[in-house]
Short mmCIF file of C-alpha atoms in Angstrom, two decimals:
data_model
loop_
_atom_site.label_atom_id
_atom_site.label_comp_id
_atom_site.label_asym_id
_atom_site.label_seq_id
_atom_site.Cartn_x
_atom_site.Cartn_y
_atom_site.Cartn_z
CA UNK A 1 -18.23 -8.19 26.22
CA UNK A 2 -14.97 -8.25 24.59
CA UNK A 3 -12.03 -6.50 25.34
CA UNK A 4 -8.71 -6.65 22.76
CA UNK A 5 -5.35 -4.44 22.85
CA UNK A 6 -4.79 -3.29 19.18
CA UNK A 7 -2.32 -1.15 18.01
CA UNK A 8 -3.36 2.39 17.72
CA UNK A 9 -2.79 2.84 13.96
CA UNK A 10 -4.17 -0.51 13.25
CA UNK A 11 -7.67 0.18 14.87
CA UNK A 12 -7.46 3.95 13.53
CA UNK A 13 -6.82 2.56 9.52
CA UNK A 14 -9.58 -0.12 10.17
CA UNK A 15 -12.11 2.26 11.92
CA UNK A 16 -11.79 4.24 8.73
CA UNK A 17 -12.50 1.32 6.18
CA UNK A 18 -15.34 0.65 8.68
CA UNK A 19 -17.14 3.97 8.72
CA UNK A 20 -16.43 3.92 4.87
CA UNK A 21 -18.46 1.06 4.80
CA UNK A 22 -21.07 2.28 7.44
CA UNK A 23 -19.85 0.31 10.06
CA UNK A 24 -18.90 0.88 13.51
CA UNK A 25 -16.41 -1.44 15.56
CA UNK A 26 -19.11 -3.34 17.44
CA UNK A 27 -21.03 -4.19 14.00
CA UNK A 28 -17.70 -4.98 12.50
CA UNK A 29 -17.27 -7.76 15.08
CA UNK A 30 -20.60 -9.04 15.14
CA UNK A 31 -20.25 -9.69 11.41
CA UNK A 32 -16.70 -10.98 11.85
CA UNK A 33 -18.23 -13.95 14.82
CA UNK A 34 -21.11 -14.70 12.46
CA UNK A 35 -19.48 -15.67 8.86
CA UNK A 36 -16.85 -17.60 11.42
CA UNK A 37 -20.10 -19.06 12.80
CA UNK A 38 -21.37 -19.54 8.87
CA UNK A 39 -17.82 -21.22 8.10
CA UNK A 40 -17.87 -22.99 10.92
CA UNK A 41 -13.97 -21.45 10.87
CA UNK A 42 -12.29 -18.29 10.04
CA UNK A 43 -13.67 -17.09 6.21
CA UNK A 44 -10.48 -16.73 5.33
CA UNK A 45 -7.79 -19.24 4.50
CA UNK A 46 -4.59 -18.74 6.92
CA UNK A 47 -1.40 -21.10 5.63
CA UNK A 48 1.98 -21.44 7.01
CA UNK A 49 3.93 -19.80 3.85
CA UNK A 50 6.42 -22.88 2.15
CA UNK A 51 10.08 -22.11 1.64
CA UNK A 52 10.01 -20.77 -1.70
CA UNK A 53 7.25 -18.17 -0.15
CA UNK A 54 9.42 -17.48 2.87
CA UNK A 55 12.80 -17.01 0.60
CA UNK A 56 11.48 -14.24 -1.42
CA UNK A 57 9.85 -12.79 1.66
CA UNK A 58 13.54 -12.86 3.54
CA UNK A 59 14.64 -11.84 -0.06
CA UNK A 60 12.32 -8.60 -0.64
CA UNK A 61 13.12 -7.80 3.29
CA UNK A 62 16.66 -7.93 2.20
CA UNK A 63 16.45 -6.29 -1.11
CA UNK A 64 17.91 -9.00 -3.27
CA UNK A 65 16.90 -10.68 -6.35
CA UNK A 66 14.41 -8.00 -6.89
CA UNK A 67 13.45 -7.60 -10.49
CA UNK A 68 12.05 -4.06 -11.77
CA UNK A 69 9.64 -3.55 -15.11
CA UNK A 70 9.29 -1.08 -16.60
CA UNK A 71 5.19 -1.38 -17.44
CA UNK A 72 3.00 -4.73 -17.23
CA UNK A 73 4.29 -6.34 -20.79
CA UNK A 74 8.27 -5.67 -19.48
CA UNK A 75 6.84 -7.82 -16.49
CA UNK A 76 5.39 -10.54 -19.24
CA UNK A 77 8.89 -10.39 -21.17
CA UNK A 78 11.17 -10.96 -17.67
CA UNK A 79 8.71 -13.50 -16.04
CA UNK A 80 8.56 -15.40 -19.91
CA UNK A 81 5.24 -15.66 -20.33
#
């Protein structure tokens, strides 16, 4: 048996992917502990962000240096590519 404290909305949002998926919580889990099992670790990759990563993150918190497009080739044009 396990037992976890979630946050409400958290398990509410997920519980509704699940059941979109035809899932309930317990299956959810059970598939979660087996491709961990199939990995032989999480089947995800989980990195520690590096500082460029963690300067735009304190910059987007903060609302600087943000750069707005108008469509996808404006975002081509400003990024130079």
């Amino acid at each position: 048996m396990i037992r976890a404290r979630v946050e409400d909305k958290l398990k509410c949002d997920v519980e509704k992917i699940f059941n979109k998926l035809g899932l309930n919580t317990t299956e959810a889990i059970t598939l979660y502990y087996k491709q961990i099992l199939l990995h032989q670790g999480l089947p995800f990759s989980i990195k520690i962000p590096n500082k460029t990563t963690l300067k735009t993150f304190r910059e987007t918190d903060n609302n600087t240096n943000i750069v707005e497009t108008e469509n996808f080739l404006d975002l081509m044009h400003k990024l130079e590519i």
